[in-house]
Amino acid sequence: MQAVKRFNQKVILALRAEIEDSGGNEVFALGFCDGKGLVDDIKILARGNEGSVLAIRKFFDEGFAGEGSEEESRSADVFIHNHPSGFLTPSDNDLSVSARAAESGVGAYIVDNAVSRVYVVAEPLRKRKREPLDGEKLCAVLEEGGKLAASLAVYERRDSQLALIRLVAGAFNDDGVAAAEAGTGVGKSFAYLLPAIEFALGNNERIVVSTATITLQQQLFEKDIPLVAGSLGKKVKAVLVKGRGNYLCRRRLSETLIEPPLDDLEYDELRSITAWAETSESGSRSELSFLPREGVWSRICSEADTCMGMRCPERERCFFLRLRRECADARILVVNHHLLFADLAARYEGAGYENAVVLPPYTRVIVDEAHNIESAATSFFSREWSRLGVGRALGRLYRKRRNRESGLLPRLADLTPLPKPGGGTAGLDRKIPEALARVRELAEQADETALSICAEDGVYRFAPGKAEAAEALLFPVLLELRQAIALLAGKVRDMVGAAEAAHGEEPAGSGGETREEPVLWEVKAVVRRLEAVGAVCASFLEYRENPSEVFWIEKQGGKDGPAEGRFQSNRWAVFSATPVDVAPLLSDALFEANKTVVCLSATLTIPGASGAASFAYWAGRCGAALGKREPVTGVFPSPFPYAKRTLLAAPRDAPSPELPGYQDFINRAALGLAGVSGGSALILFTSFKSLQSAYQTSAPALEAQGIRCLKQGDDDRSRLLAEFLADTGSVLFATDSFWEGVDAPGDTLRLVILCRLPFRTPKDPVFEARRERLERNGASAFMELALPDAVMKFKQGFGRLMRRSSDHGAVVVLDSRILRKFYGRAFLAALPETRTSFREYDSVLRDLEDFLF
């Protein structure tokens, strides 16, 4: 093809001159096309001959971070290089590079040295001109008479919602980072979905919406997105994406059915799941009519490290592959924070931003419930193990019941039958069950030792200079456990190697690939997980050398319930290694890697030095403040009439929390306040011990008044909350997780009692490590960490009360520090204007009764 059909004359002359200056050797260039598809500008990327190939590969491998700015490199339309021989047929290297380019929509041209002829290896995708959002046009959809406003059962103009739409639209138009605090009732989901859907459809881009809870995920997917898209008169494909472990793997199910079940219940569950799988569309666990036991589901769910990909015999019917295909052409993906971080981490660690990883590629993200970013990322990037996880992995490899062996290793042994003297086969090497038993024994010993170290506190942190006694007890066991795991892994890998040697050369059918037995994939995955446990053990042994992580153990489970094996209770210890600071990672992986990031929550600010709302604490903790782009921020107040319909009370005569009489006061106040309100109360504590005391003291008297009392720990969170919502006169005693995510509008909730200002306990190992780091750097850990963290959680607790503009109720704070201490002003200033009662307890009781009735 003549070069003039792909290049304008100016570029032909410029590229010809560059080739001449390079002595006729190969030159690689980025090409930029005009509106007609002609290359009208170039940027030289590399010069030389064979070295140029290496340079271009390096350019790809480093994610378009070559010469010039990253944004400039990403915007290239075509890669261009010359063949000095004049023979323009692409080489294998050319095809490899072109394929990488084509994945990003970048074309590839080969020219001769005179730039008179061109060979088009891959056509560049024409870049569409961006369609900017019209913020005012979007606002009109939600103004009176607008299509979305008209579709709502009850319409109320909310100026804060319209202002939020403009902020979000600006972030999309300007490729910016935005943070918005939107009070309860603003309608933030409509405010970000309108710009997101319009931008996604107008520019053919994919947008990820991440939330902290499945409840909000389902609301967005099932209700809000269809409503918003309908109001725009457009269809948008949205997909609700759950973590991979929520989906059934057909291949793993069939493999598990080969093995004898542990008991009749397991067999019944597996048969029921098999029947359900034949009619299920999604394969999602949530569709099951029953909740399978964790030990059963973990053996049959889809997992990345056990997936055989294109080699899987069930790939045509794979539920997860079907989901990935659905995601590939979706414009809106609704995910949770854990899934988002799994994808971001993989991309940041080298998977790249142009290809499908956990999610399809994207460059624009909306993070709802963004006050949870730091805690969600901390949880995701922590490494941990427990004896329960080790026991499940070992049981997956080998089980023996009534002299009958089962598990993956006996099946693996059948693939490599070893001759036995006198005839027959030797079966499984007897040393392997012994090695398995040794790992189990050491894991249980480590668990017992850790539980004794945690003692009554329930948690223990390994800190240099403070943990010598605990190290002496635990570390020798961890060292032995690590060595035992390595020994077991080596023996199993020898089995795997023998099986691969015996079966790895069998033809897969076509394409010249080799067939690999599914059991090999399963065994390799289990071994990797055990080796990960060994790696955490090794990190504990060397914790002094790694100040960037916190090493700690925590007691979990409870005294009630069936004992497990030889254990007298179902308590166990979790060994965790947690990053002290996730802000730099989040800055690079989330805020810098994406064109648009919009973060929203009802609680992102605390009062700054001037008293005005400040995003500084949140932005610093989650990395938003560390990037090159300064976040555009906005506070959008709730339209609810707090000043008329909410009473904020705090008894002046409440004893200080550190005094002995404080718990007795809490017990008495819980009974008195909930009795005055007639139930319909949520009582929030900062410790389970305090909750137990208040419940045992007040529940019998409240029950005698006909007020049902519910207590966290008596049932799982979702069922407990459902019971509370169903009984409008009940009282719920709860701790940490109920300070947020409780949506109880109307008469179900008329009283919220905050027993104590929610400062983190000094026993929290991660928080304590972060506090120490600030102090080492000369900062005030109280003012820069403890107080801001407590204020944000306090706002969450306060926010449980008003969920609709018609709601009416009171928030009573039983911690007198909010009135007596200088920092109490920070808590009060963080709240909207309300009616108040800051008097003695008896007067507060009367004021509460007058206000409610």
mmCIF file with all atom_site columns, N, CA, C and O in Angstrom, residues 186-223:
data_model
loop_
_atom_site.group_PDB
_atom_site.id
_atom_site.type_symbol
_atom_site.label_atom_id
_atom_site.label_alt_id
_atom_site.label_comp_id
_atom_site.label_asym_id
_atom_site.label_entity_id
_atom_site.label_seq_id
_atom_site.pdbx_PDB_ins_code
_atom_site.Cartn_x
_atom_site.Cartn_y
_atom_site.Cartn_z
_atom_site.occupancy
_atom_site.B_iso_or_equiv
_atom_site.pdbx_formal_charge
_atom_site.auth_seq_id
_atom_site.auth_comp_id
_atom_site.auth_asym_id
_atom_site.auth_atom_id
_atom_site.pdbx_PDB_model_num
ATOM 1   N N  . VAL A 1 186 ? -29.840 12.807 50.716 1.00 0.00 ? 186 VAL A N  1
ATOM 2   C CA . VAL A 1 186 ? -29.465 13.597 49.539 1.00 0.00 ? 186 VAL A CA 1
ATOM 3   C C  . VAL A 1 186 ? -29.854 12.862 48.256 1.00 0.00 ? 186 VAL A C  1
ATOM 4   O O  . VAL A 1 186 ? -30.229 13.466 47.251 1.00 0.00 ? 186 VAL A O  1
ATOM 5   N N  . GLY A 1 187 ? -29.799 11.533 48.299 1.00 0.00 ? 187 GLY A N  1
ATOM 6   C CA . GLY A 1 187 ? -30.060 10.748 47.090 1.00 0.00 ? 187 GLY A CA 1
ATOM 7   C C  . GLY A 1 187 ? -28.807 10.628 46.244 1.00 0.00 ? 187 GLY A C  1
ATOM 8   O O  . GLY A 1 187 ? -28.815 10.870 45.047 1.00 0.00 ? 187 GLY A O  1
ATOM 9   N N  . LYS A 1 188 ? -27.721 10.222 46.900 1.00 0.00 ? 188 LYS A N  1
ATOM 10  C CA . LYS A 1 188 ? -26.430 10.222 46.213 1.00 0.00 ? 188 LYS A CA 1
ATOM 11  C C  . LYS A 1 188 ? -26.358 9.179  45.108 1.00 0.00 ? 188 LYS A C  1
ATOM 12  O O  . LYS A 1 188 ? -25.647 9.374  44.125 1.00 0.00 ? 188 LYS A O  1
ATOM 13  N N  . SER A 1 189 ? -27.064 8.060  45.242 1.00 0.00 ? 189 SER A N  1
ATOM 14  C CA . SER A 1 189 ? -26.971 7.038  44.193 1.00 0.00 ? 189 SER A CA 1
ATOM 15  C C  . SER A 1 189 ? -27.517 7.556  42.871 1.00 0.00 ? 189 SER A C  1
ATOM 16  O O  . SER A 1 189 ? -26.901 7.351  41.815 1.00 0.00 ? 189 SER A O  1
ATOM 17  N N  . PHE A 1 190 ? -28.642 8.261  42.870 1.00 0.00 ? 190 PHE A N  1
ATOM 18  C CA . PHE A 1 190 ? -29.139 8.880  41.642 1.00 0.00 ? 190 PHE A CA 1
ATOM 19  C C  . PHE A 1 190 ? -28.149 9.928  41.134 1.00 0.00 ? 190 PHE A C  1
ATOM 20  O O  . PHE A 1 190 ? -27.935 10.065 39.931 1.00 0.00 ? 190 PHE A O  1
ATOM 21  N N  . ALA A 1 191 ? -27.539 10.662 42.085 1.00 0.00 ? 191 ALA A N  1
ATOM 22  C CA . ALA A 1 191 ? -26.659 11.768 41.706 1.00 0.00 ? 191 ALA A CA 1
ATOM 23  C C  . ALA A 1 191 ? -25.392 11.286 41.024 1.00 0.00 ? 191 ALA A C  1
ATOM 24  O O  . ALA A 1 191 ? -24.825 12.013 40.198 1.00 0.00 ? 191 ALA A O  1
ATOM 25  N N  . TYR A 1 192 ? -24.925 10.087 41.331 1.00 0.00 ? 192 TYR A N  1
ATOM 26  C CA . TYR A 1 192 ? -23.743 9.608  40.597 1.00 0.00 ? 192 TYR A CA 1
ATOM 27  C C  . TYR A 1 192 ? -24.106 8.676  39.455 1.00 0.00 ? 192 TYR A C  1
ATOM 28  O O  . TYR A 1 192 ? -23.366 8.562  38.483 1.00 0.00 ? 192 TYR A O  1
ATOM 29  N N  . LEU A 1 193 ? -25.264 8.012  39.530 1.00 0.00 ? 193 LEU A N  1
ATOM 30  C CA . LEU A 1 193 ? -25.642 7.111  38.434 1.00 0.00 ? 193 LEU A CA 1
ATOM 31  C C  . LEU A 1 193 ? -26.047 7.875  37.178 1.00 0.00 ? 193 LEU A C  1
ATOM 32  O O  . LEU A 1 193 ? -25.761 7.430  36.055 1.00 0.00 ? 193 LEU A O  1
ATOM 33  N N  . LEU A 1 194 ? -26.698 9.008  37.318 1.00 0.00 ? 194 LEU A N  1
ATOM 34  C CA . LEU A 1 194 ? -27.083 9.800  36.142 1.00 0.00 ? 194 LEU A CA 1
ATOM 35  C C  . LEU A 1 194 ? -25.866 10.180 35.300 1.00 0.00 ? 194 LEU A C  1
ATOM 36  O O  . LEU A 1 194 ? -25.823 9.877  34.097 1.00 0.00 ? 194 LEU A O  1
ATOM 37  N N  . PRO A 1 195 ? -24.829 10.822 35.883 1.00 0.00 ? 195 PRO A N  1
ATOM 38  C CA . PRO A 1 195 ? -23.638 11.125 35.071 1.00 0.00 ? 195 PRO A CA 1
ATOM 39  C C  . PRO A 1 195 ? -22.910 9.862  34.602 1.00 0.00 ? 195 PRO A C  1
ATOM 40  O O  . PRO A 1 195 ? -22.414 9.826  33.475 1.00 0.00 ? 195 PRO A O  1
ATOM 41  N N  . ALA A 1 196 ? -22.845 8.838  35.457 1.00 0.00 ? 196 ALA A N  1
ATOM 42  C CA . ALA A 1 196 ? -22.101 7.632  35.092 1.00 0.00 ? 196 ALA A CA 1
ATOM 43  C C  . ALA A 1 196 ? -22.715 6.942  33.881 1.00 0.00 ? 196 ALA A C  1
ATOM 44  O O  . ALA A 1 196 ? -22.013 6.573  32.932 1.00 0.00 ? 196 ALA A O  1
ATOM 45  N N  . ILE A 1 197 ? -24.011 6.757  33.900 1.00 0.00 ? 197 ILE A N  1
ATOM 46  C CA . ILE A 1 197 ? -24.676 6.053  32.795 1.00 0.00 ? 197 ILE A CA 1
ATOM 47  C C  . ILE A 1 197 ? -24.605 6.878  31.520 1.00 0.00 ? 197 ILE A C  1
ATOM 48  O O  . ILE A 1 197 ? -24.327 6.355  30.432 1.00 0.00 ? 197 ILE A O  1
ATOM 49  N N  . GLU A 1 198 ? -24.841 8.173  31.630 1.00 0.00 ? 198 GLU A N  1
ATOM 50  C CA . GLU A 1 198 ? -24.797 9.037  30.450 1.00 0.00 ? 198 GLU A CA 1
ATOM 51  C C  . GLU A 1 198 ? -23.387 9.044  29.849 1.00 0.00 ? 198 GLU A C  1
ATOM 52  O O  . GLU A 1 198 ? -23.219 8.974  28.622 1.00 0.00 ? 198 GLU A O  1
ATOM 53  N N  . PHE A 1 199 ? -22.369 9.117  30.693 1.00 0.00 ? 199 PHE A N  1
ATOM 54  C CA . PHE A 1 199 ? -20.992 9.141  30.191 1.00 0.00 ? 199 PHE A CA 1
ATOM 55  C C  . PHE A 1 199 ? -20.619 7.795  29.583 1.00 0.00 ? 199 PHE A C  1
ATOM 56  O O  . PHE A 1 199 ? -19.980 7.736  28.529 1.00 0.00 ? 199 PHE A O  1
ATOM 57  N N  . ALA A 1 200 ? -20.993 6.711  30.245 1.00 0.00 ? 200 ALA A N  1
ATOM 58  C CA . ALA A 1 200 ? -20.650 5.371  29.752 1.00 0.00 ? 200 ALA A CA 1
ATOM 59  C C  . ALA A 1 200 ? -21.246 5.123  28.377 1.00 0.00 ? 200 ALA A C  1
ATOM 60  O O  . ALA A 1 200 ? -20.568 4.601  27.479 1.00 0.00 ? 200 ALA A O  1
ATOM 61  N N  . LEU A 1 201 ? -22.502 5.513  28.181 1.00 0.00 ? 201 LEU A N  1
ATOM 62  C CA . LEU A 1 201 ? -23.159 5.288  26.898 1.00 0.00 ? 201 LEU A CA 1
ATOM 63  C C  . LEU A 1 201 ? -22.662 6.273  25.841 1.00 0.00 ? 201 LEU A C  1
ATOM 64  O O  . LEU A 1 201 ? -22.452 5.902  24.684 1.00 0.00 ? 201 LEU A O  1
ATOM 65  N N  . GLY A 1 202 ? -22.460 7.508  26.231 1.00 0.00 ? 202 GLY A N  1
ATOM 66  C CA . GLY A 1 202 ? -22.037 8.512  25.272 1.00 0.00 ? 202 GLY A CA 1
ATOM 67  C C  . GLY A 1 202 ? -20.621 8.326  24.777 1.00 0.00 ? 202 GLY A C  1
ATOM 68  O O  . GLY A 1 202 ? -20.277 8.727  23.661 1.00 0.00 ? 202 GLY A O  1
ATOM 69  N N  . ASN A 1 203 ? -19.772 7.692  25.603 1.00 0.00 ? 203 ASN A N  1
ATOM 70  C CA . ASN A 1 203 ? -18.361 7.536  25.244 1.00 0.00 ? 203 ASN A CA 1
ATOM 71  C C  . ASN A 1 203 ? -17.923 6.083  25.141 1.00 0.00 ? 203 ASN A C  1
ATOM 72  O O  . ASN A 1 203 ? -16.728 5.801  25.003 1.00 0.00 ? 203 ASN A O  1
ATOM 73  N N  . ASN A 1 204 ? -18.883 5.178  25.217 1.00 0.00 ? 204 ASN A N  1
ATOM 74  C CA . ASN A 1 204 ? -18.601 3.742  25.092 1.00 0.00 ? 204 ASN A CA 1
ATOM 75  C C  . ASN A 1 204 ? -17.493 3.314  26.047 1.00 0.00 ? 204 ASN A C  1
ATOM 76  O O  . ASN A 1 204 ? -16.534 2.643  25.674 1.00 0.00 ? 204 ASN A O  1
ATOM 77  N N  . GLU A 1 205 ? -17.621 3.711  27.304 1.00 0.00 ? 205 GLU A N  1
ATOM 78  C CA . GLU A 1 205 ? -16.639 3.355  28.323 1.00 0.00 ? 205 GLU A CA 1
ATOM 79  C C  . GLU A 1 205 ? -17.301 2.524  29.409 1.00 0.00 ? 205 GLU A C  1
ATOM 80  O O  . GLU A 1 205 ? -18.505 2.582  29.620 1.00 0.00 ? 205 GLU A O  1
ATOM 81  N N  . ARG A 1 206 ? -16.477 1.770  30.103 1.00 0.00 ? 206 ARG A N  1
ATOM 82  C CA . ARG A 1 206 ? -16.948 0.942  31.211 1.00 0.00 ? 206 ARG A CA 1
ATOM 83  C C  . ARG A 1 206 ? -16.677 1.671  32.517 1.00 0.00 ? 206 ARG A C  1
ATOM 84  O O  . ARG A 1 206 ? -15.597 2.231  32.722 1.00 0.00 ? 206 ARG A O  1
ATOM 85  N N  . ILE A 1 207 ? -17.647 1.652  33.419 1.00 0.00 ? 207 ILE A N  1
ATOM 86  C CA . ILE A 1 207 ? -17.509 2.320  34.716 1.00 0.00 ? 207 ILE A CA 1
ATOM 87  C C  . ILE A 1 207 ? -17.787 1.302  35.814 1.00 0.00 ? 207 ILE A C  1
ATOM 88  O O  . ILE A 1 207 ? -18.771 0.563  35.762 1.00 0.00 ? 207 ILE A O  1
ATOM 89  N N  . VAL A 1 208 ? -16.912 1.266  36.800 1.00 0.00 ? 208 VAL A N  1
ATOM 90  C CA . VAL A 1 208 ? -17.057 0.364  37.941 1.00 0.00 ? 208 VAL A CA 1
ATOM 91  C C  . VAL A 1 208 ? -17.647 1.148  39.108 1.00 0.00 ? 208 VAL A C  1
ATOM 92  O O  . VAL A 1 208 ? -17.150 2.220  39.464 1.00 0.00 ? 208 VAL A O  1
ATOM 93  N N  . VAL A 1 209 ? -18.712 0.611  39.681 1.00 0.00 ? 209 VAL A N  1
ATOM 94  C CA . VAL A 1 209 ? -19.317 1.188  40.881 1.00 0.00 ? 209 VAL A CA 1
ATOM 95  C C  . VAL A 1 209 ? -19.094 0.202  42.018 1.00 0.00 ? 209 VAL A C  1
ATOM 96  O O  . VAL A 1 209 ? -19.549 -0.943 41.958 1.00 0.00 ? 209 VAL A O  1
ATOM 97  N N  . SER A 1 210 ? -18.379 0.634  43.056 1.00 0.00 ? 210 SER A N  1
ATOM 98  C CA . SER A 1 210 ? -18.026 -0.253 44.161 1.00 0.00 ? 210 SER A CA 1
ATOM 99  C C  . SER A 1 210 ? -18.726 0.176  45.439 1.00 0.00 ? 210 SER A C  1
ATOM 100 O O  . SER A 1 210 ? -18.774 1.367  45.763 1.00 0.00 ? 210 SER A O  1
ATOM 101 N N  . THR A 1 211 ? -19.275 -0.796 46.167 1.00 0.00 ? 211 THR A N  1
ATOM 102 C CA . THR A 1 211 ? -19.946 -0.513 47.437 1.00 0.00 ? 211 THR A CA 1
ATOM 103 C C  . THR A 1 211 ? -19.385 -1.426 48.517 1.00 0.00 ? 211 THR A C  1
ATOM 104 O O  . THR A 1 211 ? -18.707 -2.411 48.230 1.00 0.00 ? 211 THR A O  1
ATOM 105 N N  . ALA A 1 212 ? -19.728 -1.125 49.765 1.00 0.00 ? 212 ALA A N  1
ATOM 106 C CA . ALA A 1 212 ? -19.225 -1.927 50.884 1.00 0.00 ? 212 ALA A CA 1
ATOM 107 C C  . ALA A 1 212 ? -20.168 -3.062 51.250 1.00 0.00 ? 212 ALA A C  1
ATOM 108 O O  . ALA A 1 212 ? -19.763 -4.013 51.914 1.00 0.00 ? 212 ALA A O  1
ATOM 109 N N  . THR A 1 213 ? -21.428 -2.987 50.827 1.00 0.00 ? 213 THR A N  1
ATOM 110 C CA . THR A 1 213 ? -22.406 -3.978 51.271 1.00 0.00 ? 213 THR A CA 1
ATOM 111 C C  . THR A 1 213 ? -23.162 -4.568 50.097 1.00 0.00 ? 213 THR A C  1
ATOM 112 O O  . THR A 1 213 ? -23.428 -3.903 49.094 1.00 0.00 ? 213 THR A O  1
ATOM 113 N N  . ILE A 1 214 ? -23.558 -5.831 50.240 1.00 0.00 ? 214 ILE A N  1
ATOM 114 C CA . ILE A 1 214 ? -24.350 -6.497 49.216 1.00 0.00 ? 214 ILE A CA 1
ATOM 115 C C  . ILE A 1 214 ? -25.727 -5.856 49.120 1.00 0.00 ? 214 ILE A C  1
ATOM 116 O O  . ILE A 1 214 ? -26.338 -5.833 48.048 1.00 0.00 ? 214 ILE A O  1
ATOM 117 N N  . THR A 1 215 ? -26.217 -5.294 50.237 1.00 0.00 ? 215 THR A N  1
ATOM 118 C CA . THR A 1 215 ? -27.532 -4.640 50.218 1.00 0.00 ? 215 THR A CA 1
ATOM 119 C C  . THR A 1 215 ? -27.542 -3.479 49.239 1.00 0.00 ? 215 THR A C  1
ATOM 120 O O  . THR A 1 215 ? -28.468 -3.347 48.424 1.00 0.00 ? 215 THR A O  1
ATOM 121 N N  . LEU A 1 216 ? -26.519 -2.633 49.294 1.00 0.00 ? 216 LEU A N  1
ATOM 122 C CA . LEU A 1 216 ? -26.461 -1.503 48.366 1.00 0.00 ? 216 LEU A CA 1
ATOM 123 C C  . LEU A 1 216 ? -26.183 -1.979 46.948 1.00 0.00 ? 216 LEU A C  1
ATOM 124 O O  . LEU A 1 216 ? -26.731 -1.436 45.978 1.00 0.00 ? 216 LEU A O  1
ATOM 125 N N  . GLN A 1 217 ? -25.361 -3.014 46.783 1.00 0.00 ? 217 GLN A N  1
ATOM 126 C CA . GLN A 1 217 ? -25.138 -3.578 45.450 1.00 0.00 ? 217 GLN A CA 1
ATOM 127 C C  . GLN A 1 217 ? -26.458 -3.979 44.799 1.00 0.00 ? 217 GLN A C  1
ATOM 128 O O  . GLN A 1 217 ? -26.730 -3.651 43.645 1.00 0.00 ? 217 GLN A O  1
ATOM 129 N N  . GLN A 1 218 ? -27.264 -4.696 45.547 1.00 0.00 ? 218 GLN A N  1
ATOM 130 C CA . GLN A 1 218 ? -28.536 -5.178 45.006 1.00 0.00 ? 218 GLN A CA 1
ATOM 131 C C  . GLN A 1 218 ? -29.501 -4.028 44.737 1.00 0.00 ? 218 GLN A C  1
ATOM 132 O O  . GLN A 1 218 ? -30.221 -4.041 43.743 1.00 0.00 ? 218 GLN A O  1
ATOM 133 N N  . GLN A 1 219 ? -29.504 -3.029 45.605 1.00 0.00 ? 219 GLN A N  1
ATOM 134 C CA . GLN A 1 219 ? -30.385 -1.880 45.372 1.00 0.00 ? 219 GLN A CA 1
ATOM 135 C C  . GLN A 1 219 ? -29.998 -1.149 44.096 1.00 0.00 ? 219 GLN A C  1
ATOM 136 O O  . GLN A 1 219 ? -30.862 -0.775 43.285 1.00 0.00 ? 219 GLN A O  1
ATOM 137 N N  . LEU A 1 220 ? -28.699 -0.958 43.894 1.00 0.00 ? 220 LEU A N  1
ATOM 138 C CA . LEU A 1 220 ? -28.240 -0.274 42.682 1.00 0.00 ? 220 LEU A CA 1
ATOM 139 C C  . LEU A 1 220 ? -28.603 -1.071 41.434 1.00 0.00 ? 220 LEU A C  1
ATOM 140 O O  . LEU A 1 220 ? -29.122 -0.517 40.464 1.00 0.00 ? 220 LEU A O  1
ATOM 141 N N  . PHE A 1 221 ? -28.330 -2.376 41.468 1.00 0.00 ? 221 PHE A N  1
ATOM 142 C CA . PHE A 1 221 ? -28.518 -3.213 40.284 1.00 0.00 ? 221 PHE A CA 1
ATOM 143 C C  . PHE A 1 221 ? -29.995 -3.459 39.978 1.00 0.00 ? 221 PHE A C  1
ATOM 144 O O  . PHE A 1 221 ? -30.420 -3.387 38.818 1.00 0.00 ? 221 PHE A O  1
ATOM 145 N N  . GLU A 1 222 ? -30.763 -3.752 40.995 1.00 0.00 ? 222 GLU A N  1
ATOM 146 C CA . GLU A 1 222 ? -32.151 -4.154 40.780 1.00 0.00 ? 222 GLU A CA 1
ATOM 147 C C  . GLU A 1 222 ? -33.112 -2.983 40.668 1.00 0.00 ? 222 GLU A C  1
ATOM 148 O O  . GLU A 1 222 ? -34.142 -3.091 40.003 1.00 0.00 ? 222 GLU A O  1
ATOM 149 N N  . LYS A 1 223 ? -32.790 -1.865 41.299 1.00 0.00 ? 223 LYS A N  1
ATOM 150 C CA . LYS A 1 223 ? -33.748 -0.760 41.358 1.00 0.00 ? 223 LYS A CA 1
ATOM 151 C C  . LYS A 1 223 ? -33.221 0.529  40.728 1.00 0.00 ? 223 LYS A C  1
ATOM 152 O O  . LYS A 1 223 ? -33.815 1.067  39.783 1.00 0.00 ? 223 LYS A O  1
#
